[in-house]
Coordinates of C-alpha atoms in Angstrom, one line a residue:
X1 CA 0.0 0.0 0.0
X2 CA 0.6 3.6 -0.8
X3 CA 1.2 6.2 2.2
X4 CA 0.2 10.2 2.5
X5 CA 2.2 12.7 4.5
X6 CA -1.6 13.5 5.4
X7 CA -1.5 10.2 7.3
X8 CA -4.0 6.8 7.1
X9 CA -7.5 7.3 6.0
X10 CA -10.0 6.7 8.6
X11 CA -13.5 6.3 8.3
X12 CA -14.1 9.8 9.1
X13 CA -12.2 11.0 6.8
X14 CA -13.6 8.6 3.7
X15 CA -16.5 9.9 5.0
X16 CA -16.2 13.7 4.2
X17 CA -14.0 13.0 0.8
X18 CA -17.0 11.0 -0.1
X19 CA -19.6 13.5 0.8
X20 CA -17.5 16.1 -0.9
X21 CA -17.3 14.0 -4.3
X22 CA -21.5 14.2 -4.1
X23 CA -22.5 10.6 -1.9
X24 CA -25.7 12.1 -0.7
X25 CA -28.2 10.8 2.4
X26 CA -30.6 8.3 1.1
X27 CA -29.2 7.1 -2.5
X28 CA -28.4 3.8 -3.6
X29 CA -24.9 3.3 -5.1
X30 CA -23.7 0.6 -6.4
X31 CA -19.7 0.6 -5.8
X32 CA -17.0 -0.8 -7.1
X33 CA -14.1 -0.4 -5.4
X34 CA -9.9 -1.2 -5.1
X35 CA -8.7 -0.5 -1.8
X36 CA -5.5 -1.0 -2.3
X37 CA -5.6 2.0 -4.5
X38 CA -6.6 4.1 -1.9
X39 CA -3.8 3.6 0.2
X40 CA -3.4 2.9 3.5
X41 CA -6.9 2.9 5.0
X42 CA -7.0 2.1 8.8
X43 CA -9.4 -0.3 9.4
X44 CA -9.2 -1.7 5.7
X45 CA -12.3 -2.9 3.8
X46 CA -14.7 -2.5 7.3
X47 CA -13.5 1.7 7.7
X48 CA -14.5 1.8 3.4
X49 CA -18.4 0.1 4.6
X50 CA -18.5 2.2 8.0
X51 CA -17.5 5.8 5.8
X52 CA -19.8 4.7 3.1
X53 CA -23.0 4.1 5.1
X54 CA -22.2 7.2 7.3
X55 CA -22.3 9.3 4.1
X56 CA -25.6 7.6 2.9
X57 CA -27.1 7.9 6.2
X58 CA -29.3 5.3 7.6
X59 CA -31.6 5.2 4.4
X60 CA -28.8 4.4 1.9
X61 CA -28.2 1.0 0.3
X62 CA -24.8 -0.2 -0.6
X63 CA -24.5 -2.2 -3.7
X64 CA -21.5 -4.4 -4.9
X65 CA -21.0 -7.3 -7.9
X66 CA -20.5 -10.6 -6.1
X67 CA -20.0 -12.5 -9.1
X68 CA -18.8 -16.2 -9.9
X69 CA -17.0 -16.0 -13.2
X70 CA -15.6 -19.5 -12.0
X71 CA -18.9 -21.1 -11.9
X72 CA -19.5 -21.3 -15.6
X73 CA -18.6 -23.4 -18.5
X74 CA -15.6 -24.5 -18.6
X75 CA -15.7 -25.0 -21.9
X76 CA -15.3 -21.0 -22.1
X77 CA -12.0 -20.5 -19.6
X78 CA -9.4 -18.9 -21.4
X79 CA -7.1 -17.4 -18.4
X80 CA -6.4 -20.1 -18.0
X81 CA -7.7 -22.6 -20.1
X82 CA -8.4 -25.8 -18.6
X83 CA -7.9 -29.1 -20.6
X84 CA -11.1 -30.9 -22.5
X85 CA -10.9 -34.1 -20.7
X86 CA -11.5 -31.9 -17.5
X87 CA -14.9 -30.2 -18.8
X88 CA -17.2 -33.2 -17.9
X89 CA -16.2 -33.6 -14.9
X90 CA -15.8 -29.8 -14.0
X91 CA -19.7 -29.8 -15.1
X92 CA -20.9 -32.5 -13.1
X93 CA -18.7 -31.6 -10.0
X94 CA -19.1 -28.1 -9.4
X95 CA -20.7 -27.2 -6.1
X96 CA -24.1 -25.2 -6.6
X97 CA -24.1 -21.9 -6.2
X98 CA -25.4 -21.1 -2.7
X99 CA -26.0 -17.1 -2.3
X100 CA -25.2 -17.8 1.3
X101 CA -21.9 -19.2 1.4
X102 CA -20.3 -19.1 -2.1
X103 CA -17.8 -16.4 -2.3
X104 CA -17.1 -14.2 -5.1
X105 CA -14.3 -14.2 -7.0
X106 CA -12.2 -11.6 -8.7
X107 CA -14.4 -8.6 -7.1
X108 CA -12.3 -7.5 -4.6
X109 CA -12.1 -7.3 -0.4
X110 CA -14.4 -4.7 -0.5
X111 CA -17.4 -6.7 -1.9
X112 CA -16.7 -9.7 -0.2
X113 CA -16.9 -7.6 2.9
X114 CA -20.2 -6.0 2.3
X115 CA -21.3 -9.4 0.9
X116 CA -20.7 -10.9 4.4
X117 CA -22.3 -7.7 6.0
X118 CA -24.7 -8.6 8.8
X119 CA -28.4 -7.8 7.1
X120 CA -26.8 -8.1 3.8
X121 CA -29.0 -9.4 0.8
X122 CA -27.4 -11.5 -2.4
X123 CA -29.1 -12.0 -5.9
X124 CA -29.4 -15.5 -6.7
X125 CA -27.7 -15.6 -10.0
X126 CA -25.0 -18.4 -9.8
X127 CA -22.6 -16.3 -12.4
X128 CA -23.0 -12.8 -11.8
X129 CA -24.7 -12.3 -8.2
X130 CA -25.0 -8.6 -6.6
X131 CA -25.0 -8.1 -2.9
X132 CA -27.1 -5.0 -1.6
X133 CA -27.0 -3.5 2.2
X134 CA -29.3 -1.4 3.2
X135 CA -33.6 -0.4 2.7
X136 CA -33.1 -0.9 -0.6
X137 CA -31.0 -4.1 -0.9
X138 CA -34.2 -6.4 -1.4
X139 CA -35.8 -4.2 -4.4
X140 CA -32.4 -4.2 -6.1
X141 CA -31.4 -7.9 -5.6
X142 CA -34.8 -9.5 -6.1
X143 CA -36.0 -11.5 -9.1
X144 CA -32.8 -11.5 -10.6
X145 CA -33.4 -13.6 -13.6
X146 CA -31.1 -16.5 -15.1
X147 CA -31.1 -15.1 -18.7
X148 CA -30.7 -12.1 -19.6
X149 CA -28.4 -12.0 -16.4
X150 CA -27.0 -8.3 -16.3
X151 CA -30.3 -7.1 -18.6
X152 CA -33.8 -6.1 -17.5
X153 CA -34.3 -9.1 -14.9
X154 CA -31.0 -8.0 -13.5
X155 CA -29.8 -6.0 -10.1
X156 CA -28.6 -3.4 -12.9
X157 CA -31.9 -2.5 -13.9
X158 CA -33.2 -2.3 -10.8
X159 CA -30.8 0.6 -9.9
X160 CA -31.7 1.8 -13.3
X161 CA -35.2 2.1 -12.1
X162 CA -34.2 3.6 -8.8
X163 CA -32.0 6.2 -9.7
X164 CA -29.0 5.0 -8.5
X165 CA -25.4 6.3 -8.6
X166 CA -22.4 4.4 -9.7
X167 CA -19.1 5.3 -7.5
X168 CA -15.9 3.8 -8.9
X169 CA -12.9 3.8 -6.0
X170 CA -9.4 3.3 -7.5
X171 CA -11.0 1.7 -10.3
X172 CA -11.6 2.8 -14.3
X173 CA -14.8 2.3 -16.4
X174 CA -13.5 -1.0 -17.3
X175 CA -14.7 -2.6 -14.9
X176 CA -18.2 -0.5 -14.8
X177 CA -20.7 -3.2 -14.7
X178 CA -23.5 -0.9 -15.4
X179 CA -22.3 -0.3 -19.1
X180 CA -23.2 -3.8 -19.7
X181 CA -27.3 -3.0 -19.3
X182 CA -26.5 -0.9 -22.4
X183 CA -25.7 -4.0 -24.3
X184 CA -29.0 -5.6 -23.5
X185 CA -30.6 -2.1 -24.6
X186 CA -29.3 -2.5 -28.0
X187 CA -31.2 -4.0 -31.2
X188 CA -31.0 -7.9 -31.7
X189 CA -27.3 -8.6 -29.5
X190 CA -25.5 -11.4 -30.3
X191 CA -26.0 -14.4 -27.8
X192 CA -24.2 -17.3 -26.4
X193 CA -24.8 -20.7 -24.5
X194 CA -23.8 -19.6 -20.6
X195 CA -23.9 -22.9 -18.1
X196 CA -23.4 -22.6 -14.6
X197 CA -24.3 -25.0 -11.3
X198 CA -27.3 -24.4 -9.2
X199 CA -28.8 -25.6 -6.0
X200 CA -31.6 -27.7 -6.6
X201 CA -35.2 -27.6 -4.1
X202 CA -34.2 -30.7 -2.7
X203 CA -30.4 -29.1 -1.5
X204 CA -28.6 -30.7 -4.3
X205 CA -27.1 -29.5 -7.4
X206 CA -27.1 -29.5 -11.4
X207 CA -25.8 -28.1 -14.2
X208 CA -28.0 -26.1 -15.8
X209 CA -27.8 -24.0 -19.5
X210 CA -29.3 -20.8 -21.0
X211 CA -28.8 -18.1 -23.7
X212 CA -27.4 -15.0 -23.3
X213 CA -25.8 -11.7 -24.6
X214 CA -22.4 -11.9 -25.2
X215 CA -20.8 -9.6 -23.3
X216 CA -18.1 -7.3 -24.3
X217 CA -16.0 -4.9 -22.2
X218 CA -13.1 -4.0 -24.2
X219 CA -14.2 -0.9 -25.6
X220 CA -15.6 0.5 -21.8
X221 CA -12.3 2.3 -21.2
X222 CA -12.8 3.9 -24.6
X223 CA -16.4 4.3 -23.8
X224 CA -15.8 6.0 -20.0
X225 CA -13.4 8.6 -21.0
X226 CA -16.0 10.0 -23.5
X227 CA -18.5 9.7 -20.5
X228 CA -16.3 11.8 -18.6
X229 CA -15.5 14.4 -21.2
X230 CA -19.5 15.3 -21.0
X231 CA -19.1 16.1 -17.8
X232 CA -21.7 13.3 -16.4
X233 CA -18.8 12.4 -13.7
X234 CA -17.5 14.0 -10.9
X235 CA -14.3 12.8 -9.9
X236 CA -12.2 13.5 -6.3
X237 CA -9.8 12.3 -4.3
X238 CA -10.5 9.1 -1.6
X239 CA -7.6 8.2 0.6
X240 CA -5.0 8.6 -1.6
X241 CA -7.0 7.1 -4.8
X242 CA -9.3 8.5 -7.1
X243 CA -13.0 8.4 -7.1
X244 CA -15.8 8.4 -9.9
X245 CA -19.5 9.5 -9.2
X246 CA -21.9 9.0 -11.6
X247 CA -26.0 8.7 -11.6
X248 CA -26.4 5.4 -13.4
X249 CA -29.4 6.0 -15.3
X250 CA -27.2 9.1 -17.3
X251 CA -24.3 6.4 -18.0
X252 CA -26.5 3.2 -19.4
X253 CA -28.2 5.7 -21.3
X254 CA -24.8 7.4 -22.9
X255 CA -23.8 4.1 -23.4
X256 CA -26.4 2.9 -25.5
X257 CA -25.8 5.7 -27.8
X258 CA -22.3 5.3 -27.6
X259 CA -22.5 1.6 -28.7
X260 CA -25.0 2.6 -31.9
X261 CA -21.9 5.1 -33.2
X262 CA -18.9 3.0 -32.2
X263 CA -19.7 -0.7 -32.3
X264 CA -20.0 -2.2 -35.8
X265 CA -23.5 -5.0 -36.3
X266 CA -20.9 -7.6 -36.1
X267 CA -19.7 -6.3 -32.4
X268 CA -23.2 -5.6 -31.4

């Protein structure tokens, strides 16, 4: 980790660089979030939760991607690739995805953290899962449907639908999940076979298959500095790292645009 001369951030001090980037009583934001790029933060990924909730205020909602990218088809794994003998098995051993106990992976300390959060709530999507904490959590993470997974039965369009900000700590629009709603926003996508394992009724577990949109992120760093030069993000300092504030609704809706001008039919 980083240090300041300033010294450590504290929660009371996230607290009023998050107020001064525009976290308001009362919203729901949906965060992503690298702590290590805020530098030394004493008390780690529990200060971040603390400052965030004392900015929102008791009627704020916390929202973080608890996804499962390892629960899918293996078929699909490129980093790294796993041999074709394996898939078979893989497929028929793969524990269930259980929005209780199975962890994310890949998403960070922070949303593991919130994800374990007393009073937390998780979607039930076995691949990509959001967590929610707060008065809001069960609105956002309800329903989320298997298909269609990041579209309009999704966490992301429930934020959509709620006005909801996106706040992106020490992180780029790379990794701005909401962008992807625009993807399902566009005419006729392309679409994929997904697979993933789920808990069954009876506390087993199967393998099950649907179609999807094939998702594409490549062009979101592209896509997030144009954002930015509209003037649709506020950006500040958080410990030592940057932050990104944005209301959700104005990026999906950029986005779609975006993707009409920029991404060719074969792209989608």
């Amino acid at each position: 980790m980083t240090t300041d001369a300033s010294g450590p951030g504290t929660r009371r001090s996230l607290a009023a660089q998050l107020r001064m980037l525009g976290v308001r009583p009362g919203g729901t934001l949906l965060v992503h979030a690298a702590l290590r790029q805020l530098g030394f933060v004493c008390g780690g990924p529990q200060a971040l939760v603390l400052a965030l909730r004392d900015a929102l205020g008791p009627d704020g909602t916390i929202v973080v991607p608890t996804h499962t990218p390892d629960n899918s088809d293996p078929a699909q794994w490129r980093n790294p690739p796993v041999p074709g003998d394996w898939w078979s098995l893989i497929r028929a051993e793969m524990p269930g995805f259980d929005p209780a106990v199975t962890p994310s992976r890949f998403m960070g300390v922070f949303a593991e953290t919130v994800r374990s959060w007393p009073g937390a709530l998780r979607s039930s999507h076995p691949h990509v899962s959001f967590a929610a904490l707060g008065p809001a959590a069960g609105r956002v993470v309800t329903g989320h449907t298997r298909a269609d997974m990041l579209g309009e039965g999704s966490p992301l369009a429930r934020l959509y639908d709620l006005g909801a900000s996106v706040l992106l700590l020490g992180v780029g629009h790379a990794v701005n999940t909401s962008l992807h709603l625009a993807e399902y926003r566009r005419p006729a996508p392309p679409r994929e076979q997904l697979g993933a394992a789920v808990r069954t009724a009876d506390g087993g577990r199967e393998w099950v298959w649907w179609q999807d949109v094939r998702l594409d992120e490549t062009d979101f760093g592209a896509l997030g500095r144009d954002l930015e030069a509209t003037g649709a993000v506020r950006t500040g300092r958080v410990g030592t790292g940057t932050g990104r504030l944005m209301g959700q609704r104005a990026a999906v809706d950029f986005a779609v645009q975006w993707m009409a001008r920029n991404r060719t039919t074969e792209d989608a």
